[in-house]
PDB file of C-alpha atoms in Angstrom:
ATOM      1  CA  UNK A  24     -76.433 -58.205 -40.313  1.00 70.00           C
ATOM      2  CA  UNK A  25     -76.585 -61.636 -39.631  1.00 83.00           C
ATOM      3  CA  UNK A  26     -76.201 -63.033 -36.412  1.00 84.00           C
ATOM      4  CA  UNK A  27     -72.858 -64.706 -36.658  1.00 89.00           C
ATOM      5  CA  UNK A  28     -71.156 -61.302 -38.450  1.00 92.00           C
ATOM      6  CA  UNK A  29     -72.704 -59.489 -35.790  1.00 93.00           C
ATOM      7  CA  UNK A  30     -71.086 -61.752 -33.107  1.00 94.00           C
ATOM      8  CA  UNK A  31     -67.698 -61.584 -34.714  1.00 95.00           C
ATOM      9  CA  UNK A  32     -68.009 -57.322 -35.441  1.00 96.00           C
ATOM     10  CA  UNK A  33     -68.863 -57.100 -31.553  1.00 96.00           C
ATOM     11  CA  UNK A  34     -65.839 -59.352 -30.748  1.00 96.00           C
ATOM     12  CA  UNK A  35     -63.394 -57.798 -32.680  1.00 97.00           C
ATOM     13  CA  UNK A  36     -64.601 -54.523 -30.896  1.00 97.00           C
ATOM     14  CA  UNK A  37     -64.472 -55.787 -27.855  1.00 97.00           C
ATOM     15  CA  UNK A  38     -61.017 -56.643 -28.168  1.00 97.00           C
ATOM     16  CA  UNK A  39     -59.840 -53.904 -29.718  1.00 97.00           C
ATOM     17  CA  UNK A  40     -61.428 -51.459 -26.497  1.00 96.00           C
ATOM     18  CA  UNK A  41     -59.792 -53.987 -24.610  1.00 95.00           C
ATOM     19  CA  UNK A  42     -56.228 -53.500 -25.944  1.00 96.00           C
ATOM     20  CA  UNK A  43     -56.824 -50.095 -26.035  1.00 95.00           C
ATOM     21  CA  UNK A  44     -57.734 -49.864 -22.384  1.00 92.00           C
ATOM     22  CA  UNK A  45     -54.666 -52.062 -21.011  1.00 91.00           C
ATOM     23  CA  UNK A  46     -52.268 -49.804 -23.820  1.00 91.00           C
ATOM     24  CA  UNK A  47     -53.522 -46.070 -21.797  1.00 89.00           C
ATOM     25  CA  UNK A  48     -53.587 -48.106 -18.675  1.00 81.00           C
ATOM     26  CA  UNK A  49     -49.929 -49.244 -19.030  1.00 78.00           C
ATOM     27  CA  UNK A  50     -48.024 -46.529 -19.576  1.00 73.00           C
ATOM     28  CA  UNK A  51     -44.716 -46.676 -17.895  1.00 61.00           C
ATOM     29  CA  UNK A  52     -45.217 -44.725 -14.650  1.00 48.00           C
ATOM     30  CA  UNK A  53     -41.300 -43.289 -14.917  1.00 47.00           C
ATOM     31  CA  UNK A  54     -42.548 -41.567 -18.384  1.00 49.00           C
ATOM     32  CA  UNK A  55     -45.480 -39.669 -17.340  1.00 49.00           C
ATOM     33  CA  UNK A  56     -45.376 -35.717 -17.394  1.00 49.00           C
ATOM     34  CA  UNK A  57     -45.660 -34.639 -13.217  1.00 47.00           C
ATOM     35  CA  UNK A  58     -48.557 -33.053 -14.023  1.00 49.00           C
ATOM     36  CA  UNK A  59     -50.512 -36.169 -15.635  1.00 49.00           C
ATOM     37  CA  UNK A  60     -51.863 -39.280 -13.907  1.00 50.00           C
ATOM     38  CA  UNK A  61     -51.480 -38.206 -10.412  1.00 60.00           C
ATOM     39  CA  UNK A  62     -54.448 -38.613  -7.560  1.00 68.00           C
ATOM     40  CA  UNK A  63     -57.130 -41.093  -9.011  1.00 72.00           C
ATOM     41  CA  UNK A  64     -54.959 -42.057 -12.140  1.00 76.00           C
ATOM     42  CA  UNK A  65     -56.079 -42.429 -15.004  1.00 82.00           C
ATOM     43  CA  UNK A  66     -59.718 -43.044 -13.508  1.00 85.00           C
ATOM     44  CA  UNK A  67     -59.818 -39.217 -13.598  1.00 89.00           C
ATOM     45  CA  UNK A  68     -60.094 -38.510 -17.472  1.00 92.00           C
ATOM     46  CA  UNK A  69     -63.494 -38.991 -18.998  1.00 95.00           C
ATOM     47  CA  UNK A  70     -61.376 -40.536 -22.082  1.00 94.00           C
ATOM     48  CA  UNK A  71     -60.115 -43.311 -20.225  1.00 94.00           C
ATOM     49  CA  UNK A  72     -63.340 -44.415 -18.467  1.00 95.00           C
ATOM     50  CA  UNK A  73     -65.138 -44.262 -21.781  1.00 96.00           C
ATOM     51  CA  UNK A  74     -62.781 -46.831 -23.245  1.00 96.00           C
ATOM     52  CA  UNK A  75     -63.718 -49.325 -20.509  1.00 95.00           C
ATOM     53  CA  UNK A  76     -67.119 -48.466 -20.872  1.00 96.00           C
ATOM     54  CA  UNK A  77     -67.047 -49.441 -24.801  1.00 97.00           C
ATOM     55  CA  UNK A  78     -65.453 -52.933 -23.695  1.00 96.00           C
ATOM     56  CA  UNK A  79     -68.010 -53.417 -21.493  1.00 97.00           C
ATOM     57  CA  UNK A  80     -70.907 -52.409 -23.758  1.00 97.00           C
ATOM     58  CA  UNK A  81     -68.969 -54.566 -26.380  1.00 97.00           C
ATOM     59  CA  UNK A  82     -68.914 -57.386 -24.523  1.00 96.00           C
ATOM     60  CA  UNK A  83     -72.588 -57.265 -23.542  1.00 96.00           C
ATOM     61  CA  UNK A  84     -73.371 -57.471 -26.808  1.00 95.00           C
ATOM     62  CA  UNK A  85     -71.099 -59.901 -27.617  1.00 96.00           C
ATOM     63  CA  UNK A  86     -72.244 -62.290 -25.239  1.00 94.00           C
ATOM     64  CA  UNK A  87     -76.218 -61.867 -26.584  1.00 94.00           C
ATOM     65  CA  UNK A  88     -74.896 -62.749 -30.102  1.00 93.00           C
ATOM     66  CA  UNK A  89     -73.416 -65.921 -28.591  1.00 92.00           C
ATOM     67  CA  UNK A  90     -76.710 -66.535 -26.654  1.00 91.00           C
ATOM     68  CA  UNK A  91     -79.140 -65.880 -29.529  1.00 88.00           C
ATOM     69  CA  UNK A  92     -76.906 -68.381 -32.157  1.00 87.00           C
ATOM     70  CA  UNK A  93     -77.040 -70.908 -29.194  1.00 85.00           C
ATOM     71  CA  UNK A  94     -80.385 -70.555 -29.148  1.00 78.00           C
ATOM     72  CA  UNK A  95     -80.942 -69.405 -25.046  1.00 78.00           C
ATOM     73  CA  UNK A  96     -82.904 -67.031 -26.208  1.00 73.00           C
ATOM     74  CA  UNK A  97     -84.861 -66.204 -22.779  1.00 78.00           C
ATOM     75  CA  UNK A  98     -81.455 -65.483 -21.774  1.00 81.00           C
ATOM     76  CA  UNK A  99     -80.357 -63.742 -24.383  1.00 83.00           C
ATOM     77  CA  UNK A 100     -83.877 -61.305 -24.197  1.00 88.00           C
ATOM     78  CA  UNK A 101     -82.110 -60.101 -20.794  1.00 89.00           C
ATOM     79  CA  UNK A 102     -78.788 -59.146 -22.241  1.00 92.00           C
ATOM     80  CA  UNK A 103     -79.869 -57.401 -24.751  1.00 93.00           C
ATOM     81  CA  UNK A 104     -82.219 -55.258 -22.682  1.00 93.00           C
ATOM     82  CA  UNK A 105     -79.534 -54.006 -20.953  1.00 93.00           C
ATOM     83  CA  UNK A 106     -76.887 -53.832 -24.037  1.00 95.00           C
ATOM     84  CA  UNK A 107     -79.814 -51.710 -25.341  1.00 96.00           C
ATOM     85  CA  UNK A 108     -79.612 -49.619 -22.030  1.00 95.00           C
ATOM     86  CA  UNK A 109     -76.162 -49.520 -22.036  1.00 96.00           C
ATOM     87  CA  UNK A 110     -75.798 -48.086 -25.664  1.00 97.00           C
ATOM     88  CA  UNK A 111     -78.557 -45.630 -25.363  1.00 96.00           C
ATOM     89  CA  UNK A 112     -78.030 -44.257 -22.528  1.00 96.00           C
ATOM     90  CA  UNK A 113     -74.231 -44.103 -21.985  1.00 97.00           C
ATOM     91  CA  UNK A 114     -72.382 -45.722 -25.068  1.00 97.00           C
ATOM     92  CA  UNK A 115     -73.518 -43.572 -27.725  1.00 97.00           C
ATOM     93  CA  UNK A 116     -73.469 -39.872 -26.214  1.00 97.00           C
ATOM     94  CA  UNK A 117     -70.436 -40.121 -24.141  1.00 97.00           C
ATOM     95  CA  UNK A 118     -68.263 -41.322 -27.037  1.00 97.00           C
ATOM     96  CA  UNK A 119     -70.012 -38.642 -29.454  1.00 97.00           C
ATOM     97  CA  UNK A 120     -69.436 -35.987 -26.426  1.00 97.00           C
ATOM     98  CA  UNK A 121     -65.621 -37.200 -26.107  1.00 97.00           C
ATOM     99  CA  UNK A 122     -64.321 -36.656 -29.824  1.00 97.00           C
ATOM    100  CA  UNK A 123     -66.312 -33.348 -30.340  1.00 97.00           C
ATOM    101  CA  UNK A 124     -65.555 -31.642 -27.272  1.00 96.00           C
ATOM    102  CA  UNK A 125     -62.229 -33.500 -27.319  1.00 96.00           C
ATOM    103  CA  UNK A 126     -61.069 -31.950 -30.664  1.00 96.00           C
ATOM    104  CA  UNK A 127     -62.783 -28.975 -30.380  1.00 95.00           C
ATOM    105  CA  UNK A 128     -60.872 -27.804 -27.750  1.00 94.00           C
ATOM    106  CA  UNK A 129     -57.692 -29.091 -28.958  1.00 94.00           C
ATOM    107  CA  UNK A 130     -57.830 -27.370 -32.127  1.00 94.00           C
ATOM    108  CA  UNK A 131     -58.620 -24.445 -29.563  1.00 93.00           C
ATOM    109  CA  UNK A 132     -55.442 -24.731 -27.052  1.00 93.00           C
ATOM    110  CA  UNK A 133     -54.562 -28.238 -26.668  1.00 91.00           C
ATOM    111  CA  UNK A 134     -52.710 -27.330 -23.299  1.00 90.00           C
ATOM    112  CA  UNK A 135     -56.527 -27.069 -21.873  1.00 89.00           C
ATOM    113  CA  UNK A 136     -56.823 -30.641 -22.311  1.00 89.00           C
ATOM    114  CA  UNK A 137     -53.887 -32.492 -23.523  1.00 90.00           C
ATOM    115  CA  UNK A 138     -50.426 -31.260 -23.072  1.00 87.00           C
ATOM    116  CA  UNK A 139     -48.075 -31.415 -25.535  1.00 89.00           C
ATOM    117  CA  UNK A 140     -46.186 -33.391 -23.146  1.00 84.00           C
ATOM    118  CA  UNK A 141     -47.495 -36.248 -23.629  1.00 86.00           C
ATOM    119  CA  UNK A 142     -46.906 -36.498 -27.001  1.00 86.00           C
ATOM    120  CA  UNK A 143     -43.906 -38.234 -25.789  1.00 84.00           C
ATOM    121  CA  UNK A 144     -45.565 -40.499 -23.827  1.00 86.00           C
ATOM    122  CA  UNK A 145     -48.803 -41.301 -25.811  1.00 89.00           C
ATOM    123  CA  UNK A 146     -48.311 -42.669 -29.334  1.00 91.00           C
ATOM    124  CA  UNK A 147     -50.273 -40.315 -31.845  1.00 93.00           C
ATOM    125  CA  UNK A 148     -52.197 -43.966 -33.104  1.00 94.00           C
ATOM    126  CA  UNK A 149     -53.431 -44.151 -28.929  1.00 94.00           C
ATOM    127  CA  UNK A 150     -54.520 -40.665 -29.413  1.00 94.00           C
ATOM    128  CA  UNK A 151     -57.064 -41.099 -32.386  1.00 96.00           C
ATOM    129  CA  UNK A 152     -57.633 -44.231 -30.713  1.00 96.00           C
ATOM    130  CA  UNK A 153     -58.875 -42.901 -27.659  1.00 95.00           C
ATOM    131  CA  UNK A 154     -60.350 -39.341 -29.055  1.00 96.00           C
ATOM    132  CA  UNK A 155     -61.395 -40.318 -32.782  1.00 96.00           C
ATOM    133  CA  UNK A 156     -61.901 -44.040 -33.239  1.00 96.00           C
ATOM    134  CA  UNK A 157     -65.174 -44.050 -30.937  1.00 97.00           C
ATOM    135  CA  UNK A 158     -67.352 -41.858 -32.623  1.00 96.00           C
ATOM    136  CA  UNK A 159     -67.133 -43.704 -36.018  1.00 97.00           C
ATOM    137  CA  UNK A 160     -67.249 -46.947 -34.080  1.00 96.00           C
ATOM    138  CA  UNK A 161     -71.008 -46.055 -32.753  1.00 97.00           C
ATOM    139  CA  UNK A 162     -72.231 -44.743 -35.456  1.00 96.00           C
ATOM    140  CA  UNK A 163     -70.942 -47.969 -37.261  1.00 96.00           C
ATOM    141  CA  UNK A 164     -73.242 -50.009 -34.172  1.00 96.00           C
ATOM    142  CA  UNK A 165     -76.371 -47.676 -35.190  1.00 95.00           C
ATOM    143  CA  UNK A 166     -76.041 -48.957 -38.592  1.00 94.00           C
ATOM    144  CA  UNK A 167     -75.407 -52.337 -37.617  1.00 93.00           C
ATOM    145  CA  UNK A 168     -78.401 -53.540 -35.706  1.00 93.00           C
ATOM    146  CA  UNK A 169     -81.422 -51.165 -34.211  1.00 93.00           C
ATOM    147  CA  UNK A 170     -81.249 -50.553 -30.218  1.00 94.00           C
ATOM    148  CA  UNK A 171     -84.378 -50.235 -27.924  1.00 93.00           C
ATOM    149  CA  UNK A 172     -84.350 -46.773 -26.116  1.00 95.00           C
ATOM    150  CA  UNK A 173     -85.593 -47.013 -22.388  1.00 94.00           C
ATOM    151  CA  UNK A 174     -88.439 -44.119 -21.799  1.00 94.00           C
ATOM    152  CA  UNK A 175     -87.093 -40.370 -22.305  1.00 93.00           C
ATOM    153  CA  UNK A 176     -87.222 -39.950 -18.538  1.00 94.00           C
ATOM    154  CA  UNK A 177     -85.583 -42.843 -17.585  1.00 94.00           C
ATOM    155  CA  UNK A 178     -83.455 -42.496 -20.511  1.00 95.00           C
ATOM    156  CA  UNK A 179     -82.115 -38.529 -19.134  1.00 95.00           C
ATOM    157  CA  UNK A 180     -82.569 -39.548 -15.637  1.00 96.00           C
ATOM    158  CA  UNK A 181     -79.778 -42.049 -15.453  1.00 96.00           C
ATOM    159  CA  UNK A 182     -77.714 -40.368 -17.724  1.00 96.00           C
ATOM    160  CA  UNK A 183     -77.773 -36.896 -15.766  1.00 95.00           C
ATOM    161  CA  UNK A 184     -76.959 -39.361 -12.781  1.00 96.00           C
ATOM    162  CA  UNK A 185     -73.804 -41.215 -14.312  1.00 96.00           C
ATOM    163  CA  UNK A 186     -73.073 -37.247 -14.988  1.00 96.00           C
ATOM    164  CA  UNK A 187     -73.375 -36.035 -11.831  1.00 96.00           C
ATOM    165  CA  UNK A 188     -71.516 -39.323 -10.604  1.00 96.00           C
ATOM    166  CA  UNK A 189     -68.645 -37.867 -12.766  1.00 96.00           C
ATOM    167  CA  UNK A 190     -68.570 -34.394 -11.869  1.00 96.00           C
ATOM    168  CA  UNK A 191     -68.536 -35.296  -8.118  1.00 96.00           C
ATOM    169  CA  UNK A 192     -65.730 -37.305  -9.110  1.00 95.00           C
ATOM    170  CA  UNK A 193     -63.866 -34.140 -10.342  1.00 94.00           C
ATOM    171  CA  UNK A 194     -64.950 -31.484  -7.475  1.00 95.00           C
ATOM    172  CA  UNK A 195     -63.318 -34.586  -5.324  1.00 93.00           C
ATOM    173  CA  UNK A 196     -59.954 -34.960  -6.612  1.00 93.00           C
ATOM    174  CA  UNK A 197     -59.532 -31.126  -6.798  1.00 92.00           C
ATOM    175  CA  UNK A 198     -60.888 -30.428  -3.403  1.00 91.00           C
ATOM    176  CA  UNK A 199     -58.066 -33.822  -2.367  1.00 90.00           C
ATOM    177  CA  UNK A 200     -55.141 -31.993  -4.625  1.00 88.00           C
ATOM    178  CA  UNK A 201     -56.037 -28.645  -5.445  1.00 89.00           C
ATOM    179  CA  UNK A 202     -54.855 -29.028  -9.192  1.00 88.00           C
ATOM    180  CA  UNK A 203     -58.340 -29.999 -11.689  1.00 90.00           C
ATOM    181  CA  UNK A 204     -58.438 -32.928 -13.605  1.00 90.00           C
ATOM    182  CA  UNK A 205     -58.321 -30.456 -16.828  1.00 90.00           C
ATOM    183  CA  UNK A 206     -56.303 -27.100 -16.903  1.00 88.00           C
ATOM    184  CA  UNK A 207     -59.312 -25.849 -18.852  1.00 92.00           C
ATOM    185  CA  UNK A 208     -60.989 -25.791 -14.783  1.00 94.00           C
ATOM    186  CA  UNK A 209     -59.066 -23.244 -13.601  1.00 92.00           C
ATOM    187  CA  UNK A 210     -59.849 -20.712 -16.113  1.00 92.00           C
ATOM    188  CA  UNK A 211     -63.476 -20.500 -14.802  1.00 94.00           C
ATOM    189  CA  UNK A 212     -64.895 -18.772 -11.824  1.00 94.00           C
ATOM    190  CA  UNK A 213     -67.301 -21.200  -9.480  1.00 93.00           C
ATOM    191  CA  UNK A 214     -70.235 -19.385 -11.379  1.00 95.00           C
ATOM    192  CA  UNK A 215     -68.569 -20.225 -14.335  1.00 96.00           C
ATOM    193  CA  UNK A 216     -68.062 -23.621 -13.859  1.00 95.00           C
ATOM    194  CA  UNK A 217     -71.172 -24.801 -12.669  1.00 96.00           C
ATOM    195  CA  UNK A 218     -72.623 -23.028 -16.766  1.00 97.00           C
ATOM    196  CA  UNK A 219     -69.398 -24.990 -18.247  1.00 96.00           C
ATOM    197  CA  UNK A 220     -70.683 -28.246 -15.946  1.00 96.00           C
ATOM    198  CA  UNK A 221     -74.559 -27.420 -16.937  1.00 96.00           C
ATOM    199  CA  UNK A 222     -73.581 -26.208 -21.017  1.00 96.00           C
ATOM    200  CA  UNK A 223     -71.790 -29.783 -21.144  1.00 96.00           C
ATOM    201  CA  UNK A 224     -74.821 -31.745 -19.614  1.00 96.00           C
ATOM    202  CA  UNK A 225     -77.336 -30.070 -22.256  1.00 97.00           C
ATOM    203  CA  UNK A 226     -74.903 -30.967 -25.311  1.00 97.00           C
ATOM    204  CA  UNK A 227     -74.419 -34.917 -23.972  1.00 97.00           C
ATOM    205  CA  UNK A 228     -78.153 -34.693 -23.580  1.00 97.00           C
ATOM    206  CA  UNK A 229     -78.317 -33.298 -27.328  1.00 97.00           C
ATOM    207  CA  UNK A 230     -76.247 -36.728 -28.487  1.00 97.00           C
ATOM    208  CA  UNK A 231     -78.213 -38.654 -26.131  1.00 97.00           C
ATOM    209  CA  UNK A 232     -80.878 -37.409 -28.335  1.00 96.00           C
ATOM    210  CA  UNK A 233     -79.844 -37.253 -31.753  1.00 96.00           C
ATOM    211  CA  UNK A 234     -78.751 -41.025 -31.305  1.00 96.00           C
ATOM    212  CA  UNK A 235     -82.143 -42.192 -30.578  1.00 95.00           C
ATOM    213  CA  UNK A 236     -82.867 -40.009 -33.899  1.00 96.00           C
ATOM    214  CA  UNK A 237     -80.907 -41.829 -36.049  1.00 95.00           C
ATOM    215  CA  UNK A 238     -81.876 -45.509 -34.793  1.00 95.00           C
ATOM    216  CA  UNK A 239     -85.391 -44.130 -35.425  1.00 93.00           C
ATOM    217  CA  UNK A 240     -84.585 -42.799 -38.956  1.00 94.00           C
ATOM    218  CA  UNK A 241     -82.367 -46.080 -40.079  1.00 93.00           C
ATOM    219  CA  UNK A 242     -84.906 -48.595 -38.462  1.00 90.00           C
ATOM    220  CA  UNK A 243     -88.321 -46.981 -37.750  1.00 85.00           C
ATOM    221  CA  UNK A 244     -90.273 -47.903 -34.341  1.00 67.00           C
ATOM    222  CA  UNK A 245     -90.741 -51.019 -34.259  1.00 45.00           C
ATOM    223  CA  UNK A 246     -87.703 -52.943 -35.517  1.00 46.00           C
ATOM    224  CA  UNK A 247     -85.309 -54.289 -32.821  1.00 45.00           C
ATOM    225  CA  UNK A 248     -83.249 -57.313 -32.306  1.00 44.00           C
TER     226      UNK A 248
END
């Protein structure tokens, strides 16, 4: 793509993470099921924290479009290093993770992880927009320009550490409450959740990988922008 469509795909993105972000973020407090968005709000879903982490990534990159058409481009070198970073190593395999394990278990027993309560409270359009819409959306930005992947260690090393990050996140809240972020939690013995925790590292890990497969495949080793 040229620079200039690039700019305007990544700000059209950006705002449309953006309104999808405030839209979860906003729902009226007197509508929520009791059982939804108590201790840590919405921070607590995986879903939500994605969609601000897609309007940051798309702003990143946003901002080195602007920088290489202005012509900063020592400036512009930095950005993208880390909207390279930012894709690879988070972007990519935690919006892959979120629709398949999403709808996986949904078509499984949606009451694991999202109530049919809410259906009253969450239009179905904020549903696909939060669940379905990302995955298509990066594999659209694999297409659209290639992305520099950090060294496989560092690469698994800071993603098993934003994991971990999250997991502590959700030992916290139920060891605060005594209810888990997900009903799917309580079905498991302590044994069993630390496999569910460790089966669910090893399959982001698996996206973390097949993305740098496909920006390999689509634009070889030594193409980047």
């Amino acid at each position: 793509m040229e620079i200039s469509t690039l700019a305007m795909y990544h700000c059209l993105a950006f705002v449309w993470y953006f309104f999808v972000a405030y839209s979860i973020t906003h729902v009226k407090a007197e509508e929520r099921p009791s059982e939804v968005f108590l201790y840590g709000g919405q921070w607590k879903y995986l879903t939500v924290l994605n969609l601000f982490l897609q309007a940051v990534f798309y702003g990143v990159s946003f901002l080195a479009d602007v920088l290489r058409l202005i012509k900063k481009l020592r400036c512009a070198k930095c950005i993208i290093s880390s909207r390279d970073l930012l894709f690879s190593v988070l972007a990519f395999p935690v919006s892959t993770f979120v629709c398949t394990s999403f709808w996986t278990l949904y078509s499984y027993n949606r009451e694991l992880v999202y109530p049919k309560s809410l259906d009253g409270v969450i239009p179905l359009w904020l549903n696909h927009a939060m669940h379905t819409a990302v995955l298509p959306l990066a594999l659209l930005e694999i297409l659209a320009l290639p992305h520099r992947y950090p060294a496989k260690k560092k690469g698994l090393i800071l993603l098993g550490f934003v994991a971990f990050l999250y997991i502590s996140w959700v030992l916290w809240i139920y060891s605060v409450t005594g209810e888990w972020v997900y009903p799917l939690f309580a079905l498991f013995s302590p044994p069993g959740l630390a496999a569910f925790f460790a089966g669910s590292l090893a399959i982001i890990v698996a996206f973390y990988n097949f993305g740098e497969f496909l920006n390999r495949m689509i634009w070889g080793q030594s193409k980047f922008s």
